[in-house]
Coordinates of C-alpha atoms in Angstrom, one line a residue:
X5 CA -47.8 4.8 -5.2
X6 CA -45.9 5.5 -2.0
X7 CA -47.3 3.5 0.9
X8 CA -46.9 4.4 4.6
X9 CA -44.4 1.8 6.0
X10 CA -46.6 1.5 9.1
X11 CA -49.4 -0.1 7.1
X12 CA -49.5 -3.8 6.2
X13 CA -52.1 -4.7 3.6
X14 CA -53.6 -8.2 3.3
X15 CA -57.3 -8.1 3.1
X16 CA -57.5 -4.9 5.0
X17 CA -55.2 -2.2 6.1
X18 CA -53.8 -2.4 9.6
X19 CA -52.1 0.6 11.2
X20 CA -49.1 -0.4 13.3
X21 CA -47.8 1.5 16.2
X22 CA -44.1 2.7 16.4
X23 CA -43.5 0.0 19.0
X24 CA -44.9 -2.8 16.7
X25 CA -42.8 -1.5 13.8
X26 CA -39.7 -1.5 16.1
X27 CA -40.5 -5.1 17.2
X28 CA -40.8 -6.3 13.6
X29 CA -37.5 -4.6 12.7
X30 CA -35.8 -6.2 15.7
X31 CA -37.1 -9.6 14.8
X32 CA -35.9 -9.2 11.2
X33 CA -32.4 -8.1 12.4
X34 CA -32.3 -11.1 14.7
X35 CA -33.1 -13.4 11.8
X36 CA -30.4 -11.8 9.6
X37 CA -27.7 -11.9 12.3
X38 CA -28.0 -15.7 12.9
X39 CA -24.6 -17.4 12.3
X40 CA -25.0 -20.0 9.5
X41 CA -21.3 -21.0 9.1
X42 CA -18.1 -20.8 11.1
X43 CA -14.7 -21.4 9.6
X44 CA -11.0 -20.7 10.2
X45 CA -8.4 -19.3 7.8
X46 CA -4.7 -19.9 8.5
X47 CA -1.4 -18.4 7.4
X48 CA 2.2 -18.9 8.4
X49 CA 4.9 -16.3 8.7
X50 CA 7.4 -14.7 11.1
X51 CA 7.8 -17.9 13.0
X52 CA 4.1 -18.0 13.8
X53 CA 0.9 -19.5 12.5
X54 CA -2.1 -17.2 12.5
X55 CA -5.7 -18.5 12.6
X56 CA -8.6 -16.1 11.9
X57 CA -11.9 -17.4 13.2
X58 CA -14.7 -16.3 10.9
X59 CA -18.5 -16.3 11.4
X60 CA -20.8 -15.9 8.4
X61 CA -24.3 -14.5 9.2
X62 CA -27.5 -15.2 7.3
X63 CA -27.3 -11.7 5.9
X64 CA -24.0 -12.6 4.2
X65 CA -22.0 -10.5 6.5
X66 CA -18.7 -12.0 7.8
X67 CA -17.4 -11.2 11.2
X68 CA -14.2 -12.3 13.0
X69 CA -14.4 -13.5 16.5
X70 CA -10.7 -13.7 17.2
X71 CA -7.2 -14.3 15.8
X72 CA -5.0 -16.9 17.4
X73 CA -1.3 -16.6 17.1
X74 CA 0.4 -20.0 17.5
X75 CA 4.1 -20.7 18.0
X76 CA 5.2 -24.4 17.5
X77 CA 1.5 -25.4 17.4
X78 CA 0.7 -23.9 20.8
X79 CA -1.4 -20.8 21.5
X80 CA 1.0 -17.9 22.0
X81 CA -1.4 -15.0 21.9
X82 CA -5.1 -14.4 21.3
X83 CA -6.1 -11.2 19.5
X84 CA -9.7 -10.1 20.3
X85 CA -12.0 -8.3 17.8
X86 CA -15.0 -6.3 18.8
X87 CA -18.2 -8.1 17.9
X88 CA -20.0 -6.8 14.8
X89 CA -17.2 -4.3 14.1
X90 CA -16.2 -5.7 10.7
X91 CA -17.9 -5.0 7.4
X92 CA -17.0 -7.8 5.0
X93 CA -19.6 -9.4 2.8
X94 CA -17.8 -12.2 0.8
X95 CA -15.2 -14.9 1.5
X96 CA -13.0 -13.5 -1.2
X97 CA -12.8 -10.2 0.6
X98 CA -11.4 -11.7 3.8
X99 CA -7.8 -10.6 3.7
X100 CA -5.0 -10.8 6.2
X101 CA -1.3 -10.5 6.0
X102 CA 1.8 -10.9 8.2
X103 CA 4.3 -9.8 5.5
X104 CA 4.5 -6.0 5.9
X105 CA 6.2 -3.6 8.4
X106 CA 3.6 -0.8 9.0
X107 CA 5.6 1.2 11.6
X108 CA 9.0 0.8 9.9
X109 CA 10.8 -0.8 12.8
X110 CA 12.1 -3.8 10.9
X111 CA 9.5 -6.3 12.1
X112 CA 6.5 -7.5 10.2
X113 CA 3.1 -6.7 11.6
X114 CA -0.3 -8.3 11.2
X115 CA -3.2 -6.8 9.3
X116 CA -6.8 -8.1 8.9
X117 CA -9.4 -6.5 6.7
X118 CA -11.9 -4.4 8.7
X119 CA -14.1 -2.8 6.1
X120 CA -14.5 -3.3 2.4
X121 CA -16.4 -0.9 0.1
X122 CA -16.8 -1.0 -3.6
X123 CA -13.2 0.4 -4.1
X124 CA -12.0 1.3 -0.6
X125 CA -10.9 -0.6 2.5
X126 CA -9.5 -0.3 6.0
X127 CA -7.7 -2.8 8.2
X128 CA -7.2 -3.8 11.8
X129 CA -3.4 -3.7 12.6
X130 CA -1.5 -5.4 15.3
X131 CA 2.1 -4.1 15.6
X132 CA 4.8 -6.6 16.6
X133 CA 6.5 -5.4 19.8
X134 CA 10.1 -6.6 19.9
X135 CA 10.3 -6.0 23.7
X136 CA 7.4 -8.3 24.6
X137 CA 7.5 -10.5 21.5
X138 CA 3.8 -10.1 21.1
X139 CA 1.4 -8.1 19.0
X140 CA -0.3 -4.9 20.1
X141 CA -3.4 -3.4 18.6
X142 CA -3.2 0.0 16.8
X143 CA -6.6 1.7 16.9
X144 CA -5.3 4.7 15.0
X145 CA -4.5 2.6 11.9
X146 CA -8.1 1.4 11.4
X147 CA -9.1 5.0 10.5
X148 CA -6.8 5.1 7.5
X149 CA -8.6 4.3 4.2
X150 CA -6.7 2.4 1.6
X151 CA -3.3 2.5 3.4
X152 CA -0.1 2.1 1.4
X153 CA 3.3 1.8 3.1
X154 CA 5.9 4.2 1.7
X155 CA 9.0 2.5 3.0
X156 CA 11.4 5.1 1.5
X157 CA 9.8 8.0 3.4
X158 CA 8.6 5.9 6.3
X159 CA 5.0 7.0 6.0
X160 CA 1.5 5.7 5.2
X161 CA -0.4 7.2 2.3
X162 CA -4.2 7.2 1.9
X163 CA -6.1 8.1 -1.2
X164 CA -9.8 7.7 -2.0
X165 CA -12.7 9.5 -3.5
X166 CA -16.2 10.3 -2.3
X167 CA -18.8 10.8 -5.0
X168 CA -17.9 11.5 -8.6
X169 CA -15.5 14.4 -8.2
X170 CA -14.1 14.7 -4.6
X171 CA -10.7 13.1 -4.0
X172 CA -8.9 12.8 -0.7
X173 CA -5.1 12.3 -0.2
X174 CA -3.5 12.0 3.2
X175 CA -0.1 11.1 4.7
X176 CA 0.4 9.6 8.1
X177 CA 3.5 9.0 10.2
X178 CA 3.9 6.7 13.1
X179 CA 4.8 8.9 16.1
X180 CA 4.5 8.2 19.8
X181 CA 2.8 4.9 19.4
X182 CA 0.1 6.0 16.9
X183 CA -0.5 7.1 13.4
X184 CA -0.7 10.9 13.0
X185 CA -1.8 12.7 9.9
X186 CA 1.0 14.9 8.6
X187 CA -0.6 16.1 5.4
X188 CA -4.0 16.3 3.8
X189 CA -5.4 17.5 0.5
X190 CA -8.9 17.5 -1.0
X191 CA -9.5 18.1 -4.7
X192 CA -12.8 18.7 -6.4
X193 CA -14.8 19.8 -3.4
X194 CA -16.1 23.2 -4.4
X195 CA -13.5 23.8 -7.1

């Protein structure tokens, strides 16, 4: 039996208004978004120590509040992350790396998991800028699903599927300070 969601039954049925339903939903969301644990993950590389500050919510969702980049134990740069912009549900999914060169300039960059699905993921990317010696955020990289660096061709490939039969493949190159799609193919959609 399908029940109208605006009806709560105990001893009698009570019809709720849209405003009352919205208030209940907001209270439930507030409860789920309470931070129950804060912790820090660290990694060393490229002459820096990176500290990712994690916040686990009651819902199980993990957010990152910031990334500190330390040199010789002192804060060198702080990388901000938009609140509630990360979709990671388990500690084992928290992934960050300072071991890859994503724009093929000879310097390693910093990636931090942004979103994890059942088989797909995307990342935040901060590119190392030799001129300033600091990291600069690349918003265009976060849109690439399952990025893989092809060092030989100096490009980023992306492949994933949506549904049981549709497969996407794209190629990106770093041009004029951002990642630009240079090739795209979709298979299975309407074939």
